[in-house]
Short mmCIF file of C-alpha atoms and ligand atoms in Angstrom, two decimals:
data_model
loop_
_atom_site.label_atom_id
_atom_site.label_comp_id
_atom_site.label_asym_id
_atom_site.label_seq_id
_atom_site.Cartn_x
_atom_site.Cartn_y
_atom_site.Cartn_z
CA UNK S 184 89.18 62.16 98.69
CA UNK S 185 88.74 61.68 94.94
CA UNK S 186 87.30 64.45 92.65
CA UNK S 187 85.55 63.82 88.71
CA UNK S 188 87.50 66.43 86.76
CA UNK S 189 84.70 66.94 84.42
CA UNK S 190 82.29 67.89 87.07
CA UNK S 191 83.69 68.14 89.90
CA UNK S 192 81.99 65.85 92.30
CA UNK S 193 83.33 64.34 95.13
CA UNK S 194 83.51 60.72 95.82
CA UNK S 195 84.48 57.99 98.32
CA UNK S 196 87.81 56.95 98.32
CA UNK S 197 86.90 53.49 97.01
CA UNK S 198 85.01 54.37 93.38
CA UNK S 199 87.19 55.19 90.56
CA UNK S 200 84.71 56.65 87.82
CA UNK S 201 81.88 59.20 88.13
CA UNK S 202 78.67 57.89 88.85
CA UNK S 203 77.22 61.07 86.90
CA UNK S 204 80.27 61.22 83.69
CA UNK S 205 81.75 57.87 84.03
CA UNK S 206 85.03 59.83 83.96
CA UNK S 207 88.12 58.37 85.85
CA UNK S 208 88.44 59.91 89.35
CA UNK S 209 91.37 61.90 90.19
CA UNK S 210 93.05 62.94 93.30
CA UNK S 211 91.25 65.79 94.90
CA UNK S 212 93.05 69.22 94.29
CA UNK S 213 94.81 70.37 97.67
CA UNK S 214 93.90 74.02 98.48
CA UNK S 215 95.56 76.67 95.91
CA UNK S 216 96.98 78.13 99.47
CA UNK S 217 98.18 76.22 102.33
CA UNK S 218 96.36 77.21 105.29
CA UNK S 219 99.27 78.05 107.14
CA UNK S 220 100.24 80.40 104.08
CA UNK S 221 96.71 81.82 104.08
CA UNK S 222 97.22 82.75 108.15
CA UNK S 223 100.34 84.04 107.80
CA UNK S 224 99.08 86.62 105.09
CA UNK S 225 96.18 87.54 107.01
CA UNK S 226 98.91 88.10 110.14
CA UNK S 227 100.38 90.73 108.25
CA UNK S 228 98.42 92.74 107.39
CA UNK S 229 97.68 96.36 109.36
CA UNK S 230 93.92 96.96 109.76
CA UNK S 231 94.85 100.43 109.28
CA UNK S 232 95.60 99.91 105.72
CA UNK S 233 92.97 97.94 104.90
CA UNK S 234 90.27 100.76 104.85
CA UNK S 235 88.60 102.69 102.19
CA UNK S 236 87.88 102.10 98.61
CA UNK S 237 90.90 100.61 96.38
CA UNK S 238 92.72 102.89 94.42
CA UNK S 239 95.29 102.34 92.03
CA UNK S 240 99.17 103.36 93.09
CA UNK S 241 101.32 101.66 90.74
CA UNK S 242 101.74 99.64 87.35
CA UNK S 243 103.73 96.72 86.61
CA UNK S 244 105.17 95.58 83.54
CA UNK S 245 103.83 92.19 83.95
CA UNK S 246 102.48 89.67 86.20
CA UNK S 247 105.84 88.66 88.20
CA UNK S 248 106.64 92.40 88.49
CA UNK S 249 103.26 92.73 90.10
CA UNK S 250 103.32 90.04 92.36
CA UNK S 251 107.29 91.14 93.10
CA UNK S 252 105.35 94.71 94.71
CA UNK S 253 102.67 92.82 96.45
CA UNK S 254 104.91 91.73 98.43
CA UNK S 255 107.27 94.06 99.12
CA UNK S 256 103.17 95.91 100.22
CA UNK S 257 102.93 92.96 102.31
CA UNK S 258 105.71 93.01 104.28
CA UNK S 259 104.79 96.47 105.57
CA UNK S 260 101.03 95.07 106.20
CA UNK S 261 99.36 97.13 102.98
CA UNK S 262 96.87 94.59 100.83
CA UNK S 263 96.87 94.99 97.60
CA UNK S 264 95.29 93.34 95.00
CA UNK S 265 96.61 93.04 91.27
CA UNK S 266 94.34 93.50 87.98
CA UNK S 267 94.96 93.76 84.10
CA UNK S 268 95.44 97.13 83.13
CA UNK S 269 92.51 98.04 81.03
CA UNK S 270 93.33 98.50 77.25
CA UNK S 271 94.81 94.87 76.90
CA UNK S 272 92.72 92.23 76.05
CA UNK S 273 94.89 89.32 76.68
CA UNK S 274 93.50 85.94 78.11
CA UNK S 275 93.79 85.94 81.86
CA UNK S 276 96.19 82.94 81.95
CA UNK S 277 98.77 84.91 80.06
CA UNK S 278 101.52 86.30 82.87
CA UNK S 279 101.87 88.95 80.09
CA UNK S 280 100.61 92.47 80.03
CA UNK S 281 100.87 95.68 82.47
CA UNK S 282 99.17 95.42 85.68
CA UNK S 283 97.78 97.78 88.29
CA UNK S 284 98.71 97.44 91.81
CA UNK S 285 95.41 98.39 93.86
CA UNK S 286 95.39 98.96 97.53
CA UNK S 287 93.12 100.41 100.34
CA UNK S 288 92.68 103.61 100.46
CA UNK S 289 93.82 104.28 103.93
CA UNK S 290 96.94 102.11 102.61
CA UNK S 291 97.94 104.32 99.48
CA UNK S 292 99.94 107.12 101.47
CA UNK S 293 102.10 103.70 103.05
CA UNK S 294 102.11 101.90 99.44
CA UNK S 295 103.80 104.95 97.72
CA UNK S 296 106.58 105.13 100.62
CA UNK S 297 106.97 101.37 100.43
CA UNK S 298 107.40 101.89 96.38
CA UNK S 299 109.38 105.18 96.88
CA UNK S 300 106.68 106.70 94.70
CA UNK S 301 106.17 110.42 94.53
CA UNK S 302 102.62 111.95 96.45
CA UNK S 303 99.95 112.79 94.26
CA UNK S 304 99.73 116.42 93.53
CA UNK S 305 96.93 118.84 95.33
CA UNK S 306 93.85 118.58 93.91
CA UNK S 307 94.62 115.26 91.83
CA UNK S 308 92.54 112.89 94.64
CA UNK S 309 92.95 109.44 94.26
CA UNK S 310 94.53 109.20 91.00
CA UNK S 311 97.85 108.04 90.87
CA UNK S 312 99.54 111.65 89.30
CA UNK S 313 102.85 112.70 88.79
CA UNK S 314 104.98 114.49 91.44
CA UNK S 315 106.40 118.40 90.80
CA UNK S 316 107.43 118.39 87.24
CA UNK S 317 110.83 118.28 86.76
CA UNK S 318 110.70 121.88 85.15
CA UNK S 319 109.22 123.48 88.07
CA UNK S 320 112.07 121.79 90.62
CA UNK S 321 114.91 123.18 87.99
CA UNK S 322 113.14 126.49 87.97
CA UNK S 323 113.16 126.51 91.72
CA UNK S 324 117.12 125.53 92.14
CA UNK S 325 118.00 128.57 89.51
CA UNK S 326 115.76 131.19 91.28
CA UNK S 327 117.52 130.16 94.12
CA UNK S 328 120.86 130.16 92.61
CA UNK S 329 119.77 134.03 91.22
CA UNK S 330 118.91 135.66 94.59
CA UNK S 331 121.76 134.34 96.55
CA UNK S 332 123.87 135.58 93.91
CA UNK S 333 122.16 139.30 94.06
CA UNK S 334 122.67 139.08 98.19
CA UNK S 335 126.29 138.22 97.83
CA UNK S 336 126.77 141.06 95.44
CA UNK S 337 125.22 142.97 97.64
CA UNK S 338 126.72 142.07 100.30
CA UNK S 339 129.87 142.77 98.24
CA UNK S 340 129.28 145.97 97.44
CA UNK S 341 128.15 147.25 101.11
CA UNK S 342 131.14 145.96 102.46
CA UNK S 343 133.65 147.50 100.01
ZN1 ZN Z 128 81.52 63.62 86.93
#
Protein backbone atom coordinates (compact mmCIF):
# COMPACT_ATOMS: atom_id res chain seq x y z
CA UNK A 1 0.00 0.00 0.00
CA UNK A 2 1.51 3.39 -0.85
CA UNK A 3 0.49 6.64 0.99
CA UNK A 4 1.05 10.69 -0.52
CA UNK A 5 2.73 12.23 2.51
CA UNK A 6 1.33 15.55 1.75
CA UNK A 7 -2.19 14.40 1.85
CA UNK A 8 -2.41 11.38 2.80
CA UNK A 9 -4.20 9.41 0.19
CA UNK A 10 -3.91 6.02 -0.50
CA UNK A 11 -2.92 4.49 -3.71
CA UNK A 12 -2.40 1.26 -5.68
CA UNK A 13 0.69 -0.32 -5.35
CA UNK A 14 1.65 0.39 -8.96
CA UNK A 15 1.47 4.58 -9.12
CA UNK A 16 4.31 6.39 -7.69
CA UNK A 17 3.05 10.15 -7.50
CA UNK A 18 -0.25 11.61 -6.24
CA UNK A 19 -2.83 11.96 -8.64
CA UNK A 20 -4.14 15.01 -6.40
CA UNK A 21 -0.18 16.65 -5.28
CA UNK A 22 1.95 14.99 -7.77
CA UNK A 23 4.08 14.18 -4.70
CA UNK A 24 6.24 10.92 -4.71
CA UNK A 25 4.40 8.05 -2.95
CA UNK A 26 5.81 6.59 0.07
CA UNK A 27 5.44 3.39 1.88
CA UNK A 28 2.30 3.36 3.90
CA UNK A 29 2.98 3.98 7.71
CA UNK A 30 2.52 0.54 9.68
CA UNK A 31 0.23 1.03 12.72
CA UNK A 32 1.95 3.25 15.64
CA UNK A 33 1.02 -0.14 17.76
CA UNK A 34 1.30 -3.59 16.65
CA UNK A 35 -1.88 -5.25 17.05
CA UNK A 36 -0.59 -7.86 19.06
CA UNK A 37 0.88 -5.00 21.41
CA UNK A 38 -2.51 -3.25 21.34
CA UNK A 39 -4.25 -6.85 22.66
CA UNK A 40 -1.91 -7.49 25.03
CA UNK A 41 -2.53 -3.99 26.74
CA UNK A 42 -6.11 -4.31 26.58
CA UNK A 43 -5.47 -8.05 28.36
CA UNK A 44 -4.22 -6.35 31.23
CA UNK A 45 -6.09 -4.34 32.25
CA UNK A 46 -8.76 -4.95 35.42
CA UNK A 47 -12.25 -3.65 34.53
CA UNK A 48 -12.37 -2.80 38.05
CA UNK A 49 -9.94 -0.07 37.64
CA UNK A 50 -11.12 1.27 34.76
CA UNK A 51 -14.24 3.05 36.30
CA UNK A 52 -15.01 6.52 37.25
CA UNK A 53 -13.77 9.84 36.20
CA UNK A 54 -9.76 10.26 35.86
CA UNK A 55 -8.08 11.79 38.54
CA UNK A 56 -4.68 12.75 38.88
CA UNK A 57 -2.28 10.48 41.40
CA UNK A 58 1.13 11.31 40.52
CA UNK A 59 3.68 13.67 38.61
CA UNK A 60 6.61 12.85 36.65
CA UNK A 61 9.57 14.72 35.97
CA UNK A 62 9.35 14.11 32.36
CA UNK A 63 8.00 12.09 29.66
CA UNK A 64 10.19 8.73 30.17
CA UNK A 65 9.53 9.01 33.93
CA UNK A 66 5.88 9.02 33.02
CA UNK A 67 5.75 6.37 30.72
CA UNK A 68 8.35 4.38 33.32
CA UNK A 69 4.86 4.56 35.95
CA UNK A 70 2.44 3.65 33.28
CA UNK A 71 3.73 0.75 33.28
CA UNK A 72 4.63 -0.27 36.38
CA UNK A 73 0.14 0.83 36.56
CA UNK A 74 -0.08 -1.60 33.89
CA UNK A 75 1.30 -4.45 35.14
CA UNK A 76 -1.16 -4.43 38.05
CA UNK A 77 -4.12 -3.80 35.34
CA UNK A 78 -4.68 0.20 36.38
CA UNK A 79 -4.95 2.52 32.93
CA UNK A 80 -3.58 5.47 33.09
CA UNK A 81 -3.18 8.04 30.80
CA UNK A 82 -0.26 10.74 30.80
CA UNK A 83 -0.78 14.67 30.13
CA UNK A 84 1.43 17.91 30.36
CA UNK A 85 1.21 19.36 33.58
CA UNK A 86 -0.55 22.61 33.15
CA UNK A 87 1.72 25.73 33.65
CA UNK A 88 4.27 24.61 30.87
CA UNK A 89 3.77 25.59 27.57
CA UNK A 90 6.20 23.49 25.78
CA UNK A 91 5.47 22.00 22.23
CA UNK A 92 3.98 18.56 22.57
CA UNK A 93 6.89 16.82 20.76
CA UNK A 94 9.27 17.91 23.45
CA UNK A 95 9.81 14.63 25.98
CA UNK A 96 10.53 17.58 28.37
CA UNK A 97 8.40 18.95 31.12
CA UNK A 98 6.47 17.43 34.32
CA UNK A 99 3.66 15.21 33.63
CA UNK A 100 0.56 14.00 35.42
CA UNK A 101 -0.18 10.43 35.70
CA UNK A 102 -4.16 10.16 35.42
CA UNK A 103 -6.05 7.05 36.16
CA UNK A 104 -9.68 5.82 36.79
CA UNK A 105 -11.12 6.63 39.57
CA UNK A 106 -11.99 3.25 40.85
CA UNK A 107 -8.10 2.66 39.98
CA UNK A 108 -6.54 5.54 42.21
CA UNK A 109 -6.69 3.62 45.69
CA UNK A 110 -4.53 0.56 43.49
CA UNK A 111 -2.29 3.33 41.60
CA UNK A 112 -1.08 4.88 44.95
CA UNK A 113 -0.16 1.24 46.38
CA UNK A 114 1.45 0.38 43.06
CA UNK A 115 3.50 3.92 43.46
CA UNK A 116 3.87 3.44 47.28
CA UNK A 117 2.15 6.81 47.49
CA UNK A 118 0.62 8.02 50.70
CA UNK A 119 -3.70 8.11 50.84
CA UNK A 120 -5.17 11.32 50.44
CA UNK A 121 -6.17 12.89 53.64
CA UNK A 122 -10.09 12.98 54.90
CA UNK A 123 -11.91 15.43 53.37
CA UNK A 124 -9.25 16.18 50.49
CA UNK A 125 -11.52 13.99 47.67
CA UNK A 126 -9.91 13.36 44.64
CA UNK A 127 -7.02 15.55 44.83
CA UNK A 128 -3.84 14.07 45.04
CA UNK A 129 -2.86 15.61 48.92
CA UNK A 130 -0.22 14.97 51.14
CA UNK A 131 -0.25 12.18 53.78
CA UNK A 132 -0.02 13.08 57.89
CA UNK A 133 2.48 15.82 58.05
CA UNK A 134 5.55 14.85 59.24
CA UNK A 135 5.04 17.16 62.39
CA UNK A 136 1.95 15.54 63.48
CA UNK A 137 3.69 11.75 63.19
CA UNK A 138 6.80 13.25 65.41
CA UNK A 139 4.29 14.75 67.76
CA UNK A 140 2.58 11.43 68.03
CA UNK A 141 5.98 9.24 68.69
CA UNK A 142 6.94 11.92 71.66
CA UNK A 143 3.44 11.86 73.31
CA UNK A 144 3.92 8.39 73.23
CA UNK A 145 7.38 8.39 74.43
CA UNK A 146 5.89 10.95 77.48
CA UNK A 147 3.11 8.69 78.85
CA UNK A 148 4.98 5.50 78.88
CA UNK A 149 7.55 7.28 80.66
CA UNK A 150 4.88 8.70 83.43
CA UNK A 151 3.47 4.78 83.69
CA UNK A 152 6.92 3.44 84.28
CA UNK A 153 7.51 6.02 86.93
CA UNK A 154 4.60 5.14 88.22
CA UNK A 155 4.91 1.98 88.15
CA UNK A 156 8.24 2.69 89.88
CA UNK A 157 7.10 4.38 92.54
CA UNK A 158 4.07 1.88 93.51
CA UNK A 159 6.34 -0.81 93.57
CA UNK A 160 9.06 0.70 95.81
ZN1 LIG B 1 -1.41 13.84 -2.38
Amino acid sequence: MLVCPSCATGHEDGERFCGRCGVPLVQAEPQALPQSERHDRARKIRPQYAEGPLVKVVGARNQSEGELLQGMLLEEGVPSLMRRSGGFDVPDFLASGPRDILVPSSGAAAARDILQLPAPGPGLGTVSGEGTPAWVKAMAVALTVVILALIAAGVYAAVF
